[in-house]
PDB file of N, CA, C and O in Angstrom:
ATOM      1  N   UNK Y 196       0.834  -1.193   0.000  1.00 48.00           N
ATOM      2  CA  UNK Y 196       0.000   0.000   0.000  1.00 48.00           C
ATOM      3  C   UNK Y 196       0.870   1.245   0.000  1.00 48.00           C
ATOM      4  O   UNK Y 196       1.931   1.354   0.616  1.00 48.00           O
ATOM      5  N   UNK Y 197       0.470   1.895  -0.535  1.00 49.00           N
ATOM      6  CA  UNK Y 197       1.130   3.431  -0.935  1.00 49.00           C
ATOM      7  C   UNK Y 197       0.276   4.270  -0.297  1.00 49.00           C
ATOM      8  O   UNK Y 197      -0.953   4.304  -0.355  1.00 49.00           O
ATOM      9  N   UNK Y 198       1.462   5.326   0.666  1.00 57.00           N
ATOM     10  CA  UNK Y 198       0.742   6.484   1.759  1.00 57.00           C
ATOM     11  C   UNK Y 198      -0.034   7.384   0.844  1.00 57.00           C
ATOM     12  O   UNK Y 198       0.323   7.424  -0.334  1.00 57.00           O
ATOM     13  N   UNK Y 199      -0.896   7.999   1.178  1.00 58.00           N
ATOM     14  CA  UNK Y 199      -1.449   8.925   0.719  1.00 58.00           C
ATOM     15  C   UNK Y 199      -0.583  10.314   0.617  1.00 58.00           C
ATOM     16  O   UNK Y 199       0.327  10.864   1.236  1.00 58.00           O
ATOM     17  N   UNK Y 200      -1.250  10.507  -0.312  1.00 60.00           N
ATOM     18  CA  UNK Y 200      -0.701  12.297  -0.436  1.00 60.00           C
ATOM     19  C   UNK Y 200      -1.162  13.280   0.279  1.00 60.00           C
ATOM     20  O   UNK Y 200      -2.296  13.609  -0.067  1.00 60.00           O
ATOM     21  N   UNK Y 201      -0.541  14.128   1.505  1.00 66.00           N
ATOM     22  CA  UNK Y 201      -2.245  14.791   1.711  1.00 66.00           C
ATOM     23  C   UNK Y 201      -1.561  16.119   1.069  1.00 66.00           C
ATOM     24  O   UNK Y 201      -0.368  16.397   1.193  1.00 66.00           O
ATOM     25  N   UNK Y 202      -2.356  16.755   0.483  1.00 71.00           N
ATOM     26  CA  UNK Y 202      -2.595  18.596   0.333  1.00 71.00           C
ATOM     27  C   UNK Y 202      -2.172  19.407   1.333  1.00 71.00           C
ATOM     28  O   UNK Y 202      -2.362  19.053   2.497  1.00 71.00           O
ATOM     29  N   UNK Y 203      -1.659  20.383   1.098  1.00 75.00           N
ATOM     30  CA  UNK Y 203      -1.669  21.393   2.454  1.00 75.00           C
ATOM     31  C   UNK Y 203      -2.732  22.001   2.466  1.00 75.00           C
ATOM     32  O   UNK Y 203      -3.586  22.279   1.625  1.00 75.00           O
ATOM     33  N   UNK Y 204      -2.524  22.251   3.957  1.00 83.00           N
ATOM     34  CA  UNK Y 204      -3.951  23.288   4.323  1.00 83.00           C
ATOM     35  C   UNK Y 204      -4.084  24.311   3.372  1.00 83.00           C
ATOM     36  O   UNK Y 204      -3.170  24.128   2.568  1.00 83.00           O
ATOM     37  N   UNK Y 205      -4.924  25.567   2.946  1.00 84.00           N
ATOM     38  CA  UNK Y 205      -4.737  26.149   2.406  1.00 84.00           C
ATOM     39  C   UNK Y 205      -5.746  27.650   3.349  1.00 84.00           C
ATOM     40  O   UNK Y 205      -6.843  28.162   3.127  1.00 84.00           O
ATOM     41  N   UNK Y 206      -4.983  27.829   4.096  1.00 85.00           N
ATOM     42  CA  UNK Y 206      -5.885  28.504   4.824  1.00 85.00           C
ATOM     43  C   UNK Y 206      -6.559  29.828   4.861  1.00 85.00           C
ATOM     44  O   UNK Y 206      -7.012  30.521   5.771  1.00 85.00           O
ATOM     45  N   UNK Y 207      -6.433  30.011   2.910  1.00 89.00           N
ATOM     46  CA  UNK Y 207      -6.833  31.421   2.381  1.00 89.00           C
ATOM     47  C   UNK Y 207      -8.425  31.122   2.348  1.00 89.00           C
ATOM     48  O   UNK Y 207      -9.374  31.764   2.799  1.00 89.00           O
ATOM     49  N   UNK Y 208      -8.329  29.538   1.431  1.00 90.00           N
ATOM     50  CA  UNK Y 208      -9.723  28.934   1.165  1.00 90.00           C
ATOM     51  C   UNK Y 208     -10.354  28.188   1.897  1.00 90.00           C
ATOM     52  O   UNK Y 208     -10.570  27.068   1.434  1.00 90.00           O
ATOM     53  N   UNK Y 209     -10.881  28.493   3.276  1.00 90.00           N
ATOM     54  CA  UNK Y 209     -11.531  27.457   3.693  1.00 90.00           C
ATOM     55  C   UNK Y 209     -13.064  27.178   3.810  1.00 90.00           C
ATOM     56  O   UNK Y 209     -13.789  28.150   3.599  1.00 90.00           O
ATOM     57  N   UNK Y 210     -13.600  26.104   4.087  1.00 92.00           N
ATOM     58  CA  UNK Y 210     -14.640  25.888   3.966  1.00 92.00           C
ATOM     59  C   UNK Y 210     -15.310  26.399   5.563  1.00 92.00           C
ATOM     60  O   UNK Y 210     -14.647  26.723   6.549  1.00 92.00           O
ATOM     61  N   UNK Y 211     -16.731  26.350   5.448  1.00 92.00           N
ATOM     62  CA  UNK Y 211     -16.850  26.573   6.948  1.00 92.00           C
ATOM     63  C   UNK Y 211     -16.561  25.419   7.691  1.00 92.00           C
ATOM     64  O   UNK Y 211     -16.052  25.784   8.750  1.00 92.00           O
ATOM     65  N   UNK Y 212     -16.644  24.222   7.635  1.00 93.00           N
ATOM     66  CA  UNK Y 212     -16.250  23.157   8.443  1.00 93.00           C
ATOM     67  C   UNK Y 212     -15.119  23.233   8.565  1.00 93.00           C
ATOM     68  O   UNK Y 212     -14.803  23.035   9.739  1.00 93.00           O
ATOM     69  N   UNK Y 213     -13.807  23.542   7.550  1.00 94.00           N
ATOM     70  CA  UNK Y 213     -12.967  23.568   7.959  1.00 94.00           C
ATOM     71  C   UNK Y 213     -12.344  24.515   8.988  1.00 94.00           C
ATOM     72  O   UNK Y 213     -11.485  24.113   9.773  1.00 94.00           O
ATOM     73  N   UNK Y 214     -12.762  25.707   8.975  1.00 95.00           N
ATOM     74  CA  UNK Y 214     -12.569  26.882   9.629  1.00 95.00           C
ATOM     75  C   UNK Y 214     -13.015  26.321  10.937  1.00 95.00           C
ATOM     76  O   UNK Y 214     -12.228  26.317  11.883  1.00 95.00           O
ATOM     77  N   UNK Y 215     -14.235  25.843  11.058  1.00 95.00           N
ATOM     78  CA  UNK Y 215     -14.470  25.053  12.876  1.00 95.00           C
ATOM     79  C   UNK Y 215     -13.725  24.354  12.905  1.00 95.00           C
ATOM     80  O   UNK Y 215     -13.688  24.261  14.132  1.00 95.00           O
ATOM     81  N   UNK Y 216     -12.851  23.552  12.513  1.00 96.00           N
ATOM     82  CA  UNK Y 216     -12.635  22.732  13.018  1.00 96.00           C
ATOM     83  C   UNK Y 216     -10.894  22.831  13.125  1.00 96.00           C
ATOM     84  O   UNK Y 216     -10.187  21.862  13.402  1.00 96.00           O
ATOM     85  N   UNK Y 217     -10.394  24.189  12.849  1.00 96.00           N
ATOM     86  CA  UNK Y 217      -8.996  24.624  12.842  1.00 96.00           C
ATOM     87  C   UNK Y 217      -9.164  25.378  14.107  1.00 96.00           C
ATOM     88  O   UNK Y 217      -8.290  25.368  14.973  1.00 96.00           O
ATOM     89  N   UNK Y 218     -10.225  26.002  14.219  1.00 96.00           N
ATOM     90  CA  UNK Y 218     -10.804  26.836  15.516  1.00 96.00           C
ATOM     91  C   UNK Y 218     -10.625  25.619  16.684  1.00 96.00           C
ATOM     92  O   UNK Y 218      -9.880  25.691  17.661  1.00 96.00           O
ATOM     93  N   UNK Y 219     -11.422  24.589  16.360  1.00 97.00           N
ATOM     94  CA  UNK Y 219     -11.046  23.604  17.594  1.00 97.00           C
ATOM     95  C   UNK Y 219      -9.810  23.199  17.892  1.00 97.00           C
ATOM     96  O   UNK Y 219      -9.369  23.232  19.040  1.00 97.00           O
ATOM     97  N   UNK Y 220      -9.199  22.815  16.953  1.00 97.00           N
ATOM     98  CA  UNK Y 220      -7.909  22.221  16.937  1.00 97.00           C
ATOM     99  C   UNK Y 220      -7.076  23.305  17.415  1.00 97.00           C
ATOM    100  O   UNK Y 220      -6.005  22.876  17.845  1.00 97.00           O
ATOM    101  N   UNK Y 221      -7.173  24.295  17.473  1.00 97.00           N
ATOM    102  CA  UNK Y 221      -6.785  25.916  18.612  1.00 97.00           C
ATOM    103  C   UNK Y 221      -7.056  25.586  20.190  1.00 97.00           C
ATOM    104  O   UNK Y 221      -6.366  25.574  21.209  1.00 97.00           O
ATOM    105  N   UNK Y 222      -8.297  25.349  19.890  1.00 97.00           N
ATOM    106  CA  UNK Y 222      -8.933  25.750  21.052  1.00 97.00           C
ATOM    107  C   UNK Y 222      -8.252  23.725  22.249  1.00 97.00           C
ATOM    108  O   UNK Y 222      -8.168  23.557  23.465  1.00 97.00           O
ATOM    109  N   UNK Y 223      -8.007  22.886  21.262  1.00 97.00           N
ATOM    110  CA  UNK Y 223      -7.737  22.117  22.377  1.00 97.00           C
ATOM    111  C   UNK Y 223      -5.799  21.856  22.439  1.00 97.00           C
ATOM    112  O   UNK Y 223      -5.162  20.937  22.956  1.00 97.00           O
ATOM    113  N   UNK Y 224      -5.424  22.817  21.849  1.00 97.00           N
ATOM    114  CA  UNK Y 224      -3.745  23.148  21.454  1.00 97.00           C
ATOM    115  C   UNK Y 224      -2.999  22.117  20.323  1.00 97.00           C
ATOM    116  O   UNK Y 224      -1.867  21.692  20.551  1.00 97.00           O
ATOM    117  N   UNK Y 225      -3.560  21.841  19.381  1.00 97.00           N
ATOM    118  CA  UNK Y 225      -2.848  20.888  18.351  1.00 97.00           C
ATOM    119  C   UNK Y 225      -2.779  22.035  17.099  1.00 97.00           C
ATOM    120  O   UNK Y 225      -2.205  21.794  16.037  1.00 97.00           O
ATOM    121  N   UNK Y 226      -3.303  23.028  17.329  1.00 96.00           N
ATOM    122  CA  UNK Y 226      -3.156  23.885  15.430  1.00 96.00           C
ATOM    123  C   UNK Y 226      -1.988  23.823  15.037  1.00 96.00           C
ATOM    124  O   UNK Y 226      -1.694  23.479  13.892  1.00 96.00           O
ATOM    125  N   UNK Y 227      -1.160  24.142  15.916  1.00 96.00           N
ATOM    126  CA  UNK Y 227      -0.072  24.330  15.464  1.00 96.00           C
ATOM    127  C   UNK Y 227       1.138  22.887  14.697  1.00 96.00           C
ATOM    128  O   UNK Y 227       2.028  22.992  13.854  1.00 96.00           O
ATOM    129  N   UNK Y 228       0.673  21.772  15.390  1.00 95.00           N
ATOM    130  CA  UNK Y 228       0.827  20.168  15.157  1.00 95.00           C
ATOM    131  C   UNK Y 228       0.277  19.596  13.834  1.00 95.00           C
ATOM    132  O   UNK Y 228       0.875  18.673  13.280  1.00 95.00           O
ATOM    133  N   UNK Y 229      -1.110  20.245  13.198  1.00 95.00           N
ATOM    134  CA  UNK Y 229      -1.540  20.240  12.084  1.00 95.00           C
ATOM    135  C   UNK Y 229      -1.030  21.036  11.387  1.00 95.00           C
ATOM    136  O   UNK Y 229      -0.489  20.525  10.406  1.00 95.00           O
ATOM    137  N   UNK Y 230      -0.918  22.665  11.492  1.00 93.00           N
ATOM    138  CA  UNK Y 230      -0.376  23.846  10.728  1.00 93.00           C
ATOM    139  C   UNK Y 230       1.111  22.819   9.346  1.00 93.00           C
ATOM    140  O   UNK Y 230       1.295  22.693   8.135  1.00 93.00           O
ATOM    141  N   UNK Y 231       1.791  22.349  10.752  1.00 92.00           N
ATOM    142  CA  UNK Y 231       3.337  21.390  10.599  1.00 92.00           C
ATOM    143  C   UNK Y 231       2.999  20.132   9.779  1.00 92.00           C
ATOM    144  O   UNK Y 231       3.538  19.847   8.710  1.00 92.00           O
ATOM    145  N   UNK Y 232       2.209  19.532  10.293  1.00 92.00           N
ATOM    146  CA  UNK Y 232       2.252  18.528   9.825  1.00 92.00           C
ATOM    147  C   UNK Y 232       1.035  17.404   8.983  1.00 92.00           C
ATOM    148  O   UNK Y 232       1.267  16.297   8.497  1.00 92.00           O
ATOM    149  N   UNK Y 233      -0.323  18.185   9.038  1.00 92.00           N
ATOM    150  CA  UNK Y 233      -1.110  18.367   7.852  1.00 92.00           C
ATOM    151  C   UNK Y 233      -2.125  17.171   9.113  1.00 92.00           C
ATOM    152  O   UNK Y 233      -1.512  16.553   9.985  1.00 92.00           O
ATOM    153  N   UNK Y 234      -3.493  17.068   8.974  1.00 93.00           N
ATOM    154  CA  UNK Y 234      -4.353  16.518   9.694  1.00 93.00           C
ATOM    155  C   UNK Y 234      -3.793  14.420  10.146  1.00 93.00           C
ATOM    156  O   UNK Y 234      -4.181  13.701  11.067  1.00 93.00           O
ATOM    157  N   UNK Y 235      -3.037  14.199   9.273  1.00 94.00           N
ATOM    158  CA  UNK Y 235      -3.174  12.921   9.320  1.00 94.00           C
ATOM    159  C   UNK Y 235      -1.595  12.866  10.648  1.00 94.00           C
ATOM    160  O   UNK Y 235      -0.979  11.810  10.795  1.00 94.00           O
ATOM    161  N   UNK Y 236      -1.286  13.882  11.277  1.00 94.00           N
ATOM    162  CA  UNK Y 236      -0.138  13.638  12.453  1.00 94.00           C
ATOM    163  C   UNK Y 236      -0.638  13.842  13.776  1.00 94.00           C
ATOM    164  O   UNK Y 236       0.082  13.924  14.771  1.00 94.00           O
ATOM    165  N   UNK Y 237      -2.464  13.959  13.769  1.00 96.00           N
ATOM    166  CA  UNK Y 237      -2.633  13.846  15.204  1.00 96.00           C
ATOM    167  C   UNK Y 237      -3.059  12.252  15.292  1.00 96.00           C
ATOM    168  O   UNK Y 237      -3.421  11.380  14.503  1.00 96.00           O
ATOM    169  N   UNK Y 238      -2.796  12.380  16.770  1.00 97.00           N
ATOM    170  CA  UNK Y 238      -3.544  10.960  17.026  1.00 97.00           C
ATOM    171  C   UNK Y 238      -5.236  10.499  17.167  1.00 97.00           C
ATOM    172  O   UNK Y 238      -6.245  11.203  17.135  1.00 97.00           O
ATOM    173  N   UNK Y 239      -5.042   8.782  17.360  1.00 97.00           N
ATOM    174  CA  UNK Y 239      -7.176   8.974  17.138  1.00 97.00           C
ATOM    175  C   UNK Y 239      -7.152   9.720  18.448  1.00 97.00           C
ATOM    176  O   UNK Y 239      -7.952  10.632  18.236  1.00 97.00           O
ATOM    177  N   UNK Y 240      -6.653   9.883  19.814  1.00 97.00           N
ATOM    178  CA  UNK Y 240      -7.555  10.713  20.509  1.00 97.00           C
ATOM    179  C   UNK Y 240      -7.720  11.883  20.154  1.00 97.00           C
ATOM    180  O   UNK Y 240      -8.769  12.505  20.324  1.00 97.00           O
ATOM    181  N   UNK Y 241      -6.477  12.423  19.499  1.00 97.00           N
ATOM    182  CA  UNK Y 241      -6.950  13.781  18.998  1.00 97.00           C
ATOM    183  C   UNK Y 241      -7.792  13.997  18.074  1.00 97.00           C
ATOM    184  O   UNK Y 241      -8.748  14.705  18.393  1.00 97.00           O
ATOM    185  N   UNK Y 242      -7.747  13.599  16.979  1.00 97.00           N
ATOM    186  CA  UNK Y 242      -8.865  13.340  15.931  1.00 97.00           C
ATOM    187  C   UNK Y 242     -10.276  13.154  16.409  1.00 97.00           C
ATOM    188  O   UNK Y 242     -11.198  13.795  15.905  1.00 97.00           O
ATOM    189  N   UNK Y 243     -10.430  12.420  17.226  1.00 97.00           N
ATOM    190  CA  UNK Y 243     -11.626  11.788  17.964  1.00 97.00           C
ATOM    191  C   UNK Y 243     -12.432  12.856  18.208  1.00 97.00           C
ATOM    192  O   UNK Y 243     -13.490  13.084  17.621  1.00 97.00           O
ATOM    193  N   UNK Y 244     -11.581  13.996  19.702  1.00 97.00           N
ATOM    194  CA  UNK Y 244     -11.941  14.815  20.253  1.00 97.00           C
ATOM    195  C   UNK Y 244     -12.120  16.169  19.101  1.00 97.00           C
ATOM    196  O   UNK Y 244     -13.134  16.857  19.216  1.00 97.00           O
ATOM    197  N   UNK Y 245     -11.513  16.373  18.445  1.00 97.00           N
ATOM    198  CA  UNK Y 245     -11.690  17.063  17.474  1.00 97.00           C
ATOM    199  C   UNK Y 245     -13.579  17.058  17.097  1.00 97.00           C
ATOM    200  O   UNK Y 245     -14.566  17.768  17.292  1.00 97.00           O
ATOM    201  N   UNK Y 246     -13.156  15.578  16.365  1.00 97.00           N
ATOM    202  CA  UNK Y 246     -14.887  15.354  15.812  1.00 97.00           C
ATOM    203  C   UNK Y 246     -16.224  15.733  16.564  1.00 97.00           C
ATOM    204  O   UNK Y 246     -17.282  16.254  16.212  1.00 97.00           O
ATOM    205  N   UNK Y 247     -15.667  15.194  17.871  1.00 97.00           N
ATOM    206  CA  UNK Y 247     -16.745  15.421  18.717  1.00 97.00           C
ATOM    207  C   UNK Y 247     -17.440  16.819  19.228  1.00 97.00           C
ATOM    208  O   UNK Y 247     -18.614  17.050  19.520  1.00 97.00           O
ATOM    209  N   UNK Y 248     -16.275  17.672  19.229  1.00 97.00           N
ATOM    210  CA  UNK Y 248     -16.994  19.077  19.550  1.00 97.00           C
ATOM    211  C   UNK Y 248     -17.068  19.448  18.165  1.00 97.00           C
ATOM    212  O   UNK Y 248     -17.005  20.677  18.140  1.00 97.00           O
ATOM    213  N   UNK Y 249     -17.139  19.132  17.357  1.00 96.00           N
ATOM    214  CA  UNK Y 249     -17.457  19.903  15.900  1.00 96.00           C
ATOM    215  C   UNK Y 249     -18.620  19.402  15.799  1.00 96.00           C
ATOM    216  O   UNK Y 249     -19.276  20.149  15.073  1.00 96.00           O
ATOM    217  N   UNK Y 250     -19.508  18.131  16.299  1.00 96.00           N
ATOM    218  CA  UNK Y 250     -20.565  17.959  16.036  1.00 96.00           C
ATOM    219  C   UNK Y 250     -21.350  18.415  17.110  1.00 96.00           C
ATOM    220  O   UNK Y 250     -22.516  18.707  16.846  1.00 96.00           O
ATOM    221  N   UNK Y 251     -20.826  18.573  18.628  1.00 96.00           N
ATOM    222  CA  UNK Y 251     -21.421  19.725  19.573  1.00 96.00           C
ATOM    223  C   UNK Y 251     -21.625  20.835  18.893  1.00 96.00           C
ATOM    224  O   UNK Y 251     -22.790  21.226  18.967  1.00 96.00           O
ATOM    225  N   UNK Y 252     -20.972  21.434  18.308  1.00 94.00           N
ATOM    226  CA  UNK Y 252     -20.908  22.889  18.129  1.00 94.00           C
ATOM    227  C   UNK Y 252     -21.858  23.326  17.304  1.00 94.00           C
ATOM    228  O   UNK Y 252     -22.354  24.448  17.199  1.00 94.00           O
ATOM    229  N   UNK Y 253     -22.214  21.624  16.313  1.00 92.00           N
ATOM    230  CA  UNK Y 253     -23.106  22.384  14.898  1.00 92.00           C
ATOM    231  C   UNK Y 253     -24.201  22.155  15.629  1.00 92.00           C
ATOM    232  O   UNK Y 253     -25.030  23.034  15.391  1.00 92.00           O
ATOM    233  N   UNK Y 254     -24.680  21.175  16.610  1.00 95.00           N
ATOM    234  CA  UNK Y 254     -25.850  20.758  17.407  1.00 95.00           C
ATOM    235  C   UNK Y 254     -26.625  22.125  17.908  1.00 95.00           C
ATOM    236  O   UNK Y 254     -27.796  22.500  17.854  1.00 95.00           O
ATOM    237  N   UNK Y 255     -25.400  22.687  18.422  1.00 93.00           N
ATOM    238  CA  UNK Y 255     -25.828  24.159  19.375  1.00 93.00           C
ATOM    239  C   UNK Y 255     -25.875  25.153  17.993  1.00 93.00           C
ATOM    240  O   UNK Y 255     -26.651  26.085  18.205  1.00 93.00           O
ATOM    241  N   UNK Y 256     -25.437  25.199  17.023  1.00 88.00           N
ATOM    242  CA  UNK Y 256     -25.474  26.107  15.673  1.00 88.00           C
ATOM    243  C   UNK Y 256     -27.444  25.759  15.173  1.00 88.00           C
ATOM    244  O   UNK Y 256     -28.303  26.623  14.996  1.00 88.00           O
ATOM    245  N   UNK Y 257     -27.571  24.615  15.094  1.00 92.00           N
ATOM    246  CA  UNK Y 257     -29.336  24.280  14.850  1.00 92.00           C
ATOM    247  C   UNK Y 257     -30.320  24.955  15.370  1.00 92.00           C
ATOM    248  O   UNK Y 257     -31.205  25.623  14.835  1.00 92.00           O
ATOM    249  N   UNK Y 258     -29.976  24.610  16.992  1.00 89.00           N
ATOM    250  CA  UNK Y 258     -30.158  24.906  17.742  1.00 89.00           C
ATOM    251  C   UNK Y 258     -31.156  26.025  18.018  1.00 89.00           C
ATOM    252  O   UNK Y 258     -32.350  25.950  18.308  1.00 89.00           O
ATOM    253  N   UNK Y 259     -29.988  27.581  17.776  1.00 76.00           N
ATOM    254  CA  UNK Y 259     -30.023  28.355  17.773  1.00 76.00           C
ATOM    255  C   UNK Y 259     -31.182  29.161  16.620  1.00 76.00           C
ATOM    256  O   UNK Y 259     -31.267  30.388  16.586  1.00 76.00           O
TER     257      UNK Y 259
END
């Protein structure tokens, strides 16, 4: 099997999901771990926790 390629961020263009979810990745101290090293260098807990308040967040976005 051959690694994937990933893209760099491109953080002129982002989507709104992506923008939450660079905001989270701030907010629980890894941006800078992604910024470096592109989404696939955190771990599943980080990833995990990531997911999870991004789907809190849109819950409370309905919500509203």
């Amino acid at each position: 099997m051959g690694k994937k390629k990933e893209k760099p961020i491109d953080l002129d263009n982002l989507t709104p999901e992506e923008q939450l979810k660079l905001e989270i990745a701030d907010e629980i101290g890894v941006y800078q771990k992604v910024i470096e090293g592109g989404w696939r260098s955190l771990s599943a807990k980080e990833s995990g926790r990531i997911g999870g308040m991004m789907t809190k967040k849109k819950r409370e976005l309905r919500k509203s």
